[in-house]
XYZ file of C-alpha atoms in Angstrom:
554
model
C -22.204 -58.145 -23.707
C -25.278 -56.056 -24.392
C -24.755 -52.548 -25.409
C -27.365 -50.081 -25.787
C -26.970 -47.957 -28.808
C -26.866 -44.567 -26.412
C -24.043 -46.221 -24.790
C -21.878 -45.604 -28.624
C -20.769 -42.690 -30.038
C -22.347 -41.350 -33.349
C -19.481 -40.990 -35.116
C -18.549 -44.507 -35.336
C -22.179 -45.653 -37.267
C -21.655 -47.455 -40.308
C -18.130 -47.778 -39.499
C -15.692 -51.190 -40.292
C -18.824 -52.245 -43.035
C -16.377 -52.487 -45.563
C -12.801 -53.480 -46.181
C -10.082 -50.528 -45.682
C -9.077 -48.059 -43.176
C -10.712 -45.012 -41.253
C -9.574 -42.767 -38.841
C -10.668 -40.111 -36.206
C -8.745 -38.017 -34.622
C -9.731 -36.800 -30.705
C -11.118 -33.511 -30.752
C -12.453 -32.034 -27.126
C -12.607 -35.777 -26.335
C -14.762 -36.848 -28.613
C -13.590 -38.963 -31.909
C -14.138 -36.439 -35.198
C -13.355 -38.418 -38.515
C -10.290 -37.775 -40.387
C -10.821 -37.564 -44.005
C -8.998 -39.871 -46.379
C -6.795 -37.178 -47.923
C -5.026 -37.062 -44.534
C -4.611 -40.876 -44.044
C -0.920 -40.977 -42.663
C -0.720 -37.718 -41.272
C -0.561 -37.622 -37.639
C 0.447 -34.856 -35.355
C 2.358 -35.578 -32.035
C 0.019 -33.947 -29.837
C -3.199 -35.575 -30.788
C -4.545 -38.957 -30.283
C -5.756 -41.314 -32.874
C -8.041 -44.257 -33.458
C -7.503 -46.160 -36.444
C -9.961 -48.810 -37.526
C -8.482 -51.568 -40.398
C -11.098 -53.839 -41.809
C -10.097 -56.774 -43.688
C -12.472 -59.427 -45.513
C -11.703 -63.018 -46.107
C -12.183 -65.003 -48.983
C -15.428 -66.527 -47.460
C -16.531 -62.225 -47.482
C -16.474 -62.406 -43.629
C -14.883 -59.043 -41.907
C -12.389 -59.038 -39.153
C -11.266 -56.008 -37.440
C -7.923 -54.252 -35.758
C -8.416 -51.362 -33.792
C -5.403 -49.272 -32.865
C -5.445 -46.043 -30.646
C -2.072 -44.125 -31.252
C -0.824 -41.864 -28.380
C 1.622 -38.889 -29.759
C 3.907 -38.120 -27.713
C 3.199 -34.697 -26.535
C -0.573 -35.469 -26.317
C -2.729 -34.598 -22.959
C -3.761 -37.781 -20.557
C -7.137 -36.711 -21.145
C -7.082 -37.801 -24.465
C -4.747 -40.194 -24.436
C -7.508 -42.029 -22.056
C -10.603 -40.732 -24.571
C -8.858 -42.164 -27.104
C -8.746 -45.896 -25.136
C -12.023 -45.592 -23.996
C -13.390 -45.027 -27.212
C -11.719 -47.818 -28.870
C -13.996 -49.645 -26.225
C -16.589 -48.464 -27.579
C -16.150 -48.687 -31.339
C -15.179 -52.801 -31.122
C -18.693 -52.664 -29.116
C -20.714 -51.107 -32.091
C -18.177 -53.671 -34.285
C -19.978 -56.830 -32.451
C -17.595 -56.980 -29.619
C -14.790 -59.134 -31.596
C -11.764 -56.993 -32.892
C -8.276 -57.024 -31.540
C -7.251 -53.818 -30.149
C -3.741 -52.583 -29.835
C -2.246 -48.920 -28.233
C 0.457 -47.408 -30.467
C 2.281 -45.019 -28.955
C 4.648 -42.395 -31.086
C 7.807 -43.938 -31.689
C 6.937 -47.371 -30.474
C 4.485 -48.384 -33.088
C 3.507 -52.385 -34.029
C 4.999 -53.633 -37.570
C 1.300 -53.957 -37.938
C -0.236 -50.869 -37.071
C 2.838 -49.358 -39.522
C 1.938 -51.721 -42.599
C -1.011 -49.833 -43.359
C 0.691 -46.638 -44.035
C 3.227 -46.624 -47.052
C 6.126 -46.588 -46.904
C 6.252 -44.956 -43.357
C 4.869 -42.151 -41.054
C 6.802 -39.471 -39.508
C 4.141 -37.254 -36.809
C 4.640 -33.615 -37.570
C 4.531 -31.108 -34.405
C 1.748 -29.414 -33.354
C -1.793 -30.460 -32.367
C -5.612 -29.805 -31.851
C -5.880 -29.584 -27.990
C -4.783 -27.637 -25.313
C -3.259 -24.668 -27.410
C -1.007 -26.489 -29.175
C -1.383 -25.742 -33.222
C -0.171 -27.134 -36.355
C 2.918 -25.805 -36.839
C 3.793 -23.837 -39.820
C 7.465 -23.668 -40.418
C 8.428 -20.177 -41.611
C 12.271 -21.530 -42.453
C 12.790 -25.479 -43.277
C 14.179 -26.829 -40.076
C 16.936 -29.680 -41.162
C 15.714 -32.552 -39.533
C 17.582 -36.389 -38.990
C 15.319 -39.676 -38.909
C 16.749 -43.202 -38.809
C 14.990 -45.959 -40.359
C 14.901 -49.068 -38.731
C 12.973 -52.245 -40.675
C 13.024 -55.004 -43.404
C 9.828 -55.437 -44.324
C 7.690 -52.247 -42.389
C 10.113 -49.233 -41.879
C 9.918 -47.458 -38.448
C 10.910 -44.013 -39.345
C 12.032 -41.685 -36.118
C 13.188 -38.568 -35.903
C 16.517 -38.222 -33.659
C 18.724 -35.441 -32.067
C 20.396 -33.671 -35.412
C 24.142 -34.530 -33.501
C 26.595 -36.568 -35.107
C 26.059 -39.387 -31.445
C 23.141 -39.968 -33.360
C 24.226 -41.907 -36.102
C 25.854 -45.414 -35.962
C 27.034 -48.342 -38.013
C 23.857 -50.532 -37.712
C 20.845 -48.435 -39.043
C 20.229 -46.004 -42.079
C 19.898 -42.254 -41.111
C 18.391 -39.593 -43.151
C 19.349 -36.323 -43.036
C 16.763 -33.973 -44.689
C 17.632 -30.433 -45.398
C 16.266 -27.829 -47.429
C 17.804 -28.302 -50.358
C 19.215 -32.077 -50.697
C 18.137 -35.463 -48.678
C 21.280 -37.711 -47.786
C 20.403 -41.517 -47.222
C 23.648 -42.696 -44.646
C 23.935 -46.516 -45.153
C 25.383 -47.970 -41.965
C 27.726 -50.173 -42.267
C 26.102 -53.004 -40.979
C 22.669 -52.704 -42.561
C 20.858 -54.567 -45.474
C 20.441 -54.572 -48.578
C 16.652 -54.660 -47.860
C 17.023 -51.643 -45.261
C 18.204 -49.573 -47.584
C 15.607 -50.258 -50.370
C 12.681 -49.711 -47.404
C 14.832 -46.325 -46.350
C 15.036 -45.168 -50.288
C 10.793 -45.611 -50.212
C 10.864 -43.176 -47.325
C 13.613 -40.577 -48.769
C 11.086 -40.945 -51.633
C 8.345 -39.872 -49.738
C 10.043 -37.091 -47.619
C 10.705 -35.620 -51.364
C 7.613 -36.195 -52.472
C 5.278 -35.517 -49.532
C 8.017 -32.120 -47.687
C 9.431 -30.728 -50.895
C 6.946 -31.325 -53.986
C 9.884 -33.384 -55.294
C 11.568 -30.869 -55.881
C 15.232 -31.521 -54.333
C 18.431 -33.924 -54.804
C 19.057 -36.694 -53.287
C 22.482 -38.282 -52.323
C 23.541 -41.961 -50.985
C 26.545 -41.657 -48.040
C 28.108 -44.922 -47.583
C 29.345 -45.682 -44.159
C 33.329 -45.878 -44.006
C 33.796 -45.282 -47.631
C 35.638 -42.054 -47.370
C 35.662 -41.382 -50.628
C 36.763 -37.175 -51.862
C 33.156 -36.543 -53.410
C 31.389 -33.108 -52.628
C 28.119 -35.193 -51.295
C 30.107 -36.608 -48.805
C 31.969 -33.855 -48.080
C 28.868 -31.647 -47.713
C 26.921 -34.308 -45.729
C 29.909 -34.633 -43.325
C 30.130 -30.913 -43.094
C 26.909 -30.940 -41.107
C 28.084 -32.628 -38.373
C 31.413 -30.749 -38.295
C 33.364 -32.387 -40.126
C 34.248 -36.048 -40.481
C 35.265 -38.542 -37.688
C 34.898 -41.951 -36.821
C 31.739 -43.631 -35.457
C 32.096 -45.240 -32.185
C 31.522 -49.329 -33.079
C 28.757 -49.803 -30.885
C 26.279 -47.034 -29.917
C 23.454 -47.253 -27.364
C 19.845 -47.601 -28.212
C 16.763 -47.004 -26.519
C 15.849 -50.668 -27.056
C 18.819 -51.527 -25.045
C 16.787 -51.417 -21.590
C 15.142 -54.180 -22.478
C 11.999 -55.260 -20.204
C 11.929 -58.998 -21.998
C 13.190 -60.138 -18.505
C 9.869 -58.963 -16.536
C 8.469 -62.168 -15.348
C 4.559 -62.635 -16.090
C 2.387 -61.152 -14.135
C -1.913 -61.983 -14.163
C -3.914 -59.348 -12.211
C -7.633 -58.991 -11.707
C -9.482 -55.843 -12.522
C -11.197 -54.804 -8.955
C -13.348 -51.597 -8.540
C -11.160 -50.006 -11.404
C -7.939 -51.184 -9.867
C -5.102 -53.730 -11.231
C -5.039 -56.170 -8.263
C -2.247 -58.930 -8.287
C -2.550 -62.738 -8.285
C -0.554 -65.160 -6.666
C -0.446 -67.958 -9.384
C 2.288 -70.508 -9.660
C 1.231 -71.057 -13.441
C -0.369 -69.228 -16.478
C -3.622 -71.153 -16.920
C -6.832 -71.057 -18.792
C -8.797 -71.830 -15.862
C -7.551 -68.497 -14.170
C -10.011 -66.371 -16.447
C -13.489 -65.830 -15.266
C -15.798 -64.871 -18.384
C -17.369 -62.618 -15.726
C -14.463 -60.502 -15.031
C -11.568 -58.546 -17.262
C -7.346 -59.458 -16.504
C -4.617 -58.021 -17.368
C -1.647 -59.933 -18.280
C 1.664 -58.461 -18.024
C 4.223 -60.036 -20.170
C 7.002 -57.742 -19.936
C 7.131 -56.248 -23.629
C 3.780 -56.633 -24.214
C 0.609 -56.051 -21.907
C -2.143 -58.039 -22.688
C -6.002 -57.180 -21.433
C -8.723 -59.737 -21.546
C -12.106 -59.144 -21.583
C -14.870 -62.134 -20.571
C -17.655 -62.555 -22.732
C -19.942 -61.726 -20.194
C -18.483 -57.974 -19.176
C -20.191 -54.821 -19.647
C -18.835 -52.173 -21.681
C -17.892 -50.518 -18.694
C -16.168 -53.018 -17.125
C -13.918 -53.038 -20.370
C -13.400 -49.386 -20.704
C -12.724 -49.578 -17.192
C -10.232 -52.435 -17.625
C -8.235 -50.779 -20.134
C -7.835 -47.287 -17.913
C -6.618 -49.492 -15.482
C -3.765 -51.056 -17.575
C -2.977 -47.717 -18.566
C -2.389 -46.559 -15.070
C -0.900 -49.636 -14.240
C 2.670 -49.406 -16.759
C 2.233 -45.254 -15.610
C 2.886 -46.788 -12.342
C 5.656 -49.197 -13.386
C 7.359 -46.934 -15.555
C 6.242 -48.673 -18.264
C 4.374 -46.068 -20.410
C 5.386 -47.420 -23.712
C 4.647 -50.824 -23.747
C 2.482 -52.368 -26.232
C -1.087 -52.692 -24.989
C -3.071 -55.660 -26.913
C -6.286 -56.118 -25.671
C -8.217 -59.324 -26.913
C -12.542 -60.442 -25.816
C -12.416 -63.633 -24.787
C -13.449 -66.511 -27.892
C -11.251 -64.373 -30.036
C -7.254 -63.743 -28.650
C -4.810 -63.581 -30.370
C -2.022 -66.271 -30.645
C 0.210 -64.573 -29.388
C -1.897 -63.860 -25.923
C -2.525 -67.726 -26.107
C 0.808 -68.725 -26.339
C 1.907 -66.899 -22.524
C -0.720 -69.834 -21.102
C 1.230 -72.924 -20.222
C -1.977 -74.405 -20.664
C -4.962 -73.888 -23.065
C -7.773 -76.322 -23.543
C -9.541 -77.238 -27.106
C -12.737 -75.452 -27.618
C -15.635 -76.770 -29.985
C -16.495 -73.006 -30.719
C -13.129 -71.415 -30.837
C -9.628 -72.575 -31.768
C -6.680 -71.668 -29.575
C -3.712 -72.768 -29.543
C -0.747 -75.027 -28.596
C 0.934 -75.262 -25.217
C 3.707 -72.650 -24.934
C 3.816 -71.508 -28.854
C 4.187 -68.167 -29.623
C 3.696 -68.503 -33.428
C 1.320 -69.988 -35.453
C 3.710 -71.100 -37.970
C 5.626 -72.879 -35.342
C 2.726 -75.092 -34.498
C 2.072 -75.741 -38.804
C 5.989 -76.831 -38.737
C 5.119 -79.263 -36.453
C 2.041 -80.973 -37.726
C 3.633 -80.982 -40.789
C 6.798 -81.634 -40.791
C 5.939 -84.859 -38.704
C 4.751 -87.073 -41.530
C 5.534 -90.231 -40.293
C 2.957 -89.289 -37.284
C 0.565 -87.782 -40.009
C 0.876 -91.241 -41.604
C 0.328 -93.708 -38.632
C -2.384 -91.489 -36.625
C -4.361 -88.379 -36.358
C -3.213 -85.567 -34.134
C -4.404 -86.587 -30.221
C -8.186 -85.108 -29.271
C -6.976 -83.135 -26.152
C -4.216 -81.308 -29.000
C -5.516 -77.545 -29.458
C -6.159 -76.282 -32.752
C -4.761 -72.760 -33.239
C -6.461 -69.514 -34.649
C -4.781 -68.381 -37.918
C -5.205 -65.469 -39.494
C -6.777 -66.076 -42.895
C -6.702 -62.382 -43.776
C -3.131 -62.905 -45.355
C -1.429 -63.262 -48.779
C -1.398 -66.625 -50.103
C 0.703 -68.041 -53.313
C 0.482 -71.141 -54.898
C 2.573 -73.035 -57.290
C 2.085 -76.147 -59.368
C 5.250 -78.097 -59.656
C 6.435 -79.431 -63.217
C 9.826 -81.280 -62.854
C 12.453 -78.640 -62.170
C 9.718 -75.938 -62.730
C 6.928 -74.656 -60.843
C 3.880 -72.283 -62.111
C 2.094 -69.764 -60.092
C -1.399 -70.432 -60.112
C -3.931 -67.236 -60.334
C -6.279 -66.936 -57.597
C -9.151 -68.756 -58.572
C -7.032 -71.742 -58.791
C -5.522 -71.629 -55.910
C -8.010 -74.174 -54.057
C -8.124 -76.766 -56.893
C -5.223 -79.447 -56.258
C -4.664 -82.822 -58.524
C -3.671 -86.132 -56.763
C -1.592 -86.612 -58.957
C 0.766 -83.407 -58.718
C 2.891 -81.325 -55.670
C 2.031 -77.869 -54.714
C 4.550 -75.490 -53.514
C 2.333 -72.297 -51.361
C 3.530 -69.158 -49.181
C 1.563 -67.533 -46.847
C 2.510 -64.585 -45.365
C 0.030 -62.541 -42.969
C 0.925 -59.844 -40.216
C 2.338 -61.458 -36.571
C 1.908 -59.342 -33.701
C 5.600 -57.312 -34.693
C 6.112 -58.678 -38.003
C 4.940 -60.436 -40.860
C 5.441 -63.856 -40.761
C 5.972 -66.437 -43.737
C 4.673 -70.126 -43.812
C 5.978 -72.210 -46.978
C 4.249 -75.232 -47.444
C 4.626 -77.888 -49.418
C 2.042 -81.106 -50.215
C 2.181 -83.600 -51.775
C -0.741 -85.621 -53.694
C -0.981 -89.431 -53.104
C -0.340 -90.420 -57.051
C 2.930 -87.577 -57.229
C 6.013 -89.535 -58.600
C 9.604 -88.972 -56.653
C 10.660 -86.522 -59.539
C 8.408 -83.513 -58.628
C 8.314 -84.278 -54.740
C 12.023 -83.532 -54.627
C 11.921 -80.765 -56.965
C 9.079 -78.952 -54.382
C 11.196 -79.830 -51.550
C 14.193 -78.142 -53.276
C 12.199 -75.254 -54.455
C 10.492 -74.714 -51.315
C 13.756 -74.218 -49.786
C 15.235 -71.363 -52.039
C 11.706 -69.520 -51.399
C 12.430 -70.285 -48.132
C 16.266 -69.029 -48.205
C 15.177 -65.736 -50.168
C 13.254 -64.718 -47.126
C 16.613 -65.377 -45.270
C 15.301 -68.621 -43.494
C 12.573 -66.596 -41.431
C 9.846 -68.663 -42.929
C 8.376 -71.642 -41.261
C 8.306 -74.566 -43.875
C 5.820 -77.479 -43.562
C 5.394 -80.908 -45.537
C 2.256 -81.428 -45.642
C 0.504 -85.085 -47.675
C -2.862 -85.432 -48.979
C -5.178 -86.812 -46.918
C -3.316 -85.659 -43.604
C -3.782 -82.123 -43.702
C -3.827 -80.373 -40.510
C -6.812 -78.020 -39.575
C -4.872 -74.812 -40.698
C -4.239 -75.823 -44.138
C -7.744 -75.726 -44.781
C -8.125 -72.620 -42.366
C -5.616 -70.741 -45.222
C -7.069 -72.147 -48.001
C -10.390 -71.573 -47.111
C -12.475 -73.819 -49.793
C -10.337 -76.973 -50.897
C -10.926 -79.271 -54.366
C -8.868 -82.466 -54.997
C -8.765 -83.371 -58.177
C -8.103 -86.943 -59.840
C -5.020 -87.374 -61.667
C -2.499 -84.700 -62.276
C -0.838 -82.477 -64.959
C 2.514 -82.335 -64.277
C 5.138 -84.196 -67.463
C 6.509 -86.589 -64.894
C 2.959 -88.119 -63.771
C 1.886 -88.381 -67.511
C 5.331 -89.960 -68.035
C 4.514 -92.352 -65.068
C 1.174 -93.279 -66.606
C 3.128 -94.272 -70.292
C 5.540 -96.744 -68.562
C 3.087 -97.884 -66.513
C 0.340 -98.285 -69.079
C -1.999 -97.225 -66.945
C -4.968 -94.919 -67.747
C -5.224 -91.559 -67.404
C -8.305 -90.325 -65.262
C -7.382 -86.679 -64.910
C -10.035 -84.892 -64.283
C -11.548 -82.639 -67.302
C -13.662 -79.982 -67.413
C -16.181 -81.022 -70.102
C -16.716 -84.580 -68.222
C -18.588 -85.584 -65.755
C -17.408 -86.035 -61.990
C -18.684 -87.116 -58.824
C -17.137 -85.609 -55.530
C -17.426 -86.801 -51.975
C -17.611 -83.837 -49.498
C -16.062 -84.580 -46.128
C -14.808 -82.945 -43.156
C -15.982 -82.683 -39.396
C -16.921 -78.619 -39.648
C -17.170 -75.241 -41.716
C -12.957 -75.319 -40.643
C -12.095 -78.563 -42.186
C -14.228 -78.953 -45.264
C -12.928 -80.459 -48.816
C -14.127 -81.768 -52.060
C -12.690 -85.172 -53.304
C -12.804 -86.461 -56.782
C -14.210 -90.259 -56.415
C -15.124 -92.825 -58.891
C -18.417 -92.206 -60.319
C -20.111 -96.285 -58.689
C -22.502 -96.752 -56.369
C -19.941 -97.646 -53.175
C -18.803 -93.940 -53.576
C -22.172 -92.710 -52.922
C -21.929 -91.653 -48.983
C -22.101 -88.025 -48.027
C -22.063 -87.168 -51.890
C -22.595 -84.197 -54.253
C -23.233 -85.344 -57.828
C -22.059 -82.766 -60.486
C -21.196 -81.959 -64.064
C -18.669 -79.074 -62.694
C -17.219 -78.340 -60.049
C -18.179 -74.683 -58.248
């Protein structure tokens, strides 16, 4: 897509050029940069656009845009604010993800950047509306709903309000009360504690108590007795309450439409297919929950600002108006978009991924956890190779025995033959963040430490309540994304755990562990940039194909 610099508005130069977040605000339809002291602060009759940059370990930048919608703000802005999004991934090189947020309905993701939580105050910059200034502190009741990233919302103050499943907080002018539902977590009510944190902090200069009301503990204290006296008195909770997530639109069968003349025209398909997307034209695929628009390579900015109006008025028009809006240029979706295909062919230039997976750690699981395929053959050529996020949080371990050491950063990459790893990825998923634990296992490991990583991986595993995806993974038959998360890959010879050295005694065999102050030689292999490693060989002339010759490694 060429775009003319006219075609961009100034206030997005020299934006997303380095890692972190920015933020305009609309302002007589134009986007007016919010400065960083008012990161988080967002006011329910304004729209938003909020930029995250990220950089890998290889210093490349990826971007997320998200335009967030308040809920008392004007269409008119609400549709300034999507068009403009259009705009700023043009001026970004046409590549970043972009996702509507509206109030109330945010993405895990879009909330992760803003710790612990956001909660829009009233008011706003168009149409008459102001900030409002509250002459007497209105008592106000939020329930906090998350594990990981808390979705804070503020609710009718009305004893139907609460219920046995979430946290509530009450906030008045003089005390905060945290109700624990019966029903929630242990980890729900350490994220709601961060938010009756911040209310203090942030709404009353921190100046105010702050009491904990268990649910169906009726115990004669005066915090109980005063939080209960705001609702009228005590009495029971009904055991199931309704909630606005009830009317789930899961069900809504998949729908691909064509963008015509600015218009969301229907296709008759009998199946989800690659081949259905012309890089001339934009689509809009309706998934229920989600709404995805794609953009082809070869679409004018108009054409995509024009697409994304169009989804816009198309959920308007199916009574959809909060649905999540993702839309993805084509070389670059998402896997989530990928994974409503039934069918997605490999690409040389970009990887996609698997038939019918929704998660990338789904697809790992199964290369990995296959090993006796690993072992025999490499994956099939027509298999797809999925995108991964690299932009994530990665751990690594060294295992020793019944103990395993967390290796700093710099080390993460370097791996011995003769050892097991234990790692844990987490990056953001679409709603959530999403684990991977890994495991892999060198070719001269003994028995004693492969167990021990097996076991280990599995209480990381269970600490994260099973959600993680865990992965086997043996040297020499890594799959694509292992390399993808690790970015730069070094395998060592020998190893340094006690049970290989203790292996090596018995044996009487030498040790050839690599050292520092010797000299090595390493063969580097791989088909791509993706897939590229550095192996320890032995320094004679047969090992001397597609070689780097070196005193230390880089």
């Amino acid at each position: 897509m060429a775009v003319s610099m006219r075609d961009l508005d100034p206030a997005f130069q020299g934006a997303g050029q380095k890692a972190g977040i920015e933020i305009w605000r609309i302002e007589k339809l134009s986007p007016v940069p919010v400065p960083k002291s008012s990161h988080g602060k967002f006011y329910t009759g304004d729209s938003y656009i909020v930029l995250k940059t990220s950089t890998s370990k290889t210093g490349a930048l990826r971007h997320d845009i998200h335009y967030w919608l308040g809920k008392d703000t004007s269409q008119d802005e609400a549709g300034a604010a999507a068009i403009k999004t259009v705009e700023l991934d043009a001026a970004l090189g046409g590549r970043a993800v972009q996702y509507r947020e509206v109030q109330g309905h945010e993405t895990e993701k879009f909330l992760s950047y803003f710790k612990p939580c956001i909660i829009p105050l009233k008011g706003g910059i168009a149409s008459g509306f102001k900030h409002v200034e509250e002459e007497e502190y209105k008592t106000c009741l939020y329930v906090c709903q998350g594990k990981h990233v808390v979705h804070v919302k503020e609710v009718p103050f009305a004893r139907s309000s609460l219920n046995h499943d979430d946290i509530f907080i009450l906030d008045t002018k003089s005390k905060i009360f945290q109700f624990n539902g019966s029903n929630s977590s242990i980890q729900e009510r350490a994220k709601a504690l961060e938010v009756v944190q911040y209310i203090k902090d942030t709404y009353h200069d921190g100046k105010c108590e702050v009491a904990a009301i268990e649910d169906g503990k009726l115990m004669a204290d005066a915090e109980t007795g005063e939080f209960w006296g705001f609702f009228g008195g005590f009495a029971p909770l009904p055991r199931k309450t309704t909630r606005d997530e009830a009317k789930s639109i899961d069900t809504v069968p998949t729908r691909l439409y064509r963008v015509q003349k600015g218009q969301a025209e229907p296709l008759e398909i009998e199946s989800l297919t690659r081949e259905l997307l012309d890089t001339n034209g934009c689509y809009i695929v309706d998934c229920g929950i989600e709404v995805f628009v794609w953009m082809g390579r070869n679409t004018s900015l108009d054409d995509r600002k024009t697409a994304s109006g169009a989804a816009d008025e198309l959920l308007r028009g199916l009574d959809r108006p909060k649905c999540h809006v993702i839309r993805v240029i084509e070389g670059f979706e998402t896997v989530m978009f990928r994974s409503k295909f039934d069918s997605w062919p490999q690409s040389t230039n970009v990887a996609v991924t698997e038939d019918g997976r929704g998660k990338v750690a789904a697809l790992l699981k199964r290369q990995g956890l296959n090993v006796r395929g690993l072992m025999k053959a490499a994956p099939p050529k027509e298999e797809p190779q999925p995108y991964i996020d690299c932009t994530g949080n990665l751990q690594v371990w060294r295992v020793n025995g019944q103990q395993k050491t967390l290796l700093q950063a710099s080390d993460q990459s370097k791996f011995y033959s003769g050892d097991c790893y234990i790692f844990q990825y987490s990056y953001p998923g679409e709603d959530k963040e999403e684990h991977l634990i890994g495991t892999w296992f060198g070719k001269q490991s003994v028995e004693e430490d492969r167990v021990s990583a097996i076991s280990q991986a599995v209480k990381i595993s269970e600490s994260l309540k099973f959600s993680a995806t865990q992965a086997r993974i043996y040297e020499g038959y890594e799959p694509l994304q292992f390399f993808v998360i690790f970015q730069s890959f070094i395998v060592f010879k020998g190893g340094l755990s006690e049970g290989y050295k203790k292996h090596l005694v018995e044996k009487e065999l030498a040790d050839d562990t690599y050292k520092e102050d010797g000299i090595a030689l390493f063969r580097i292999q791989g088909t791509g940039p993706d897939n590229m490693q550095s192996i320890q060989v032995e320094p004679v002339s047969p090992s001397c194909q597609f070689i780097i010759y070196m005193h230390t490694y880089w």
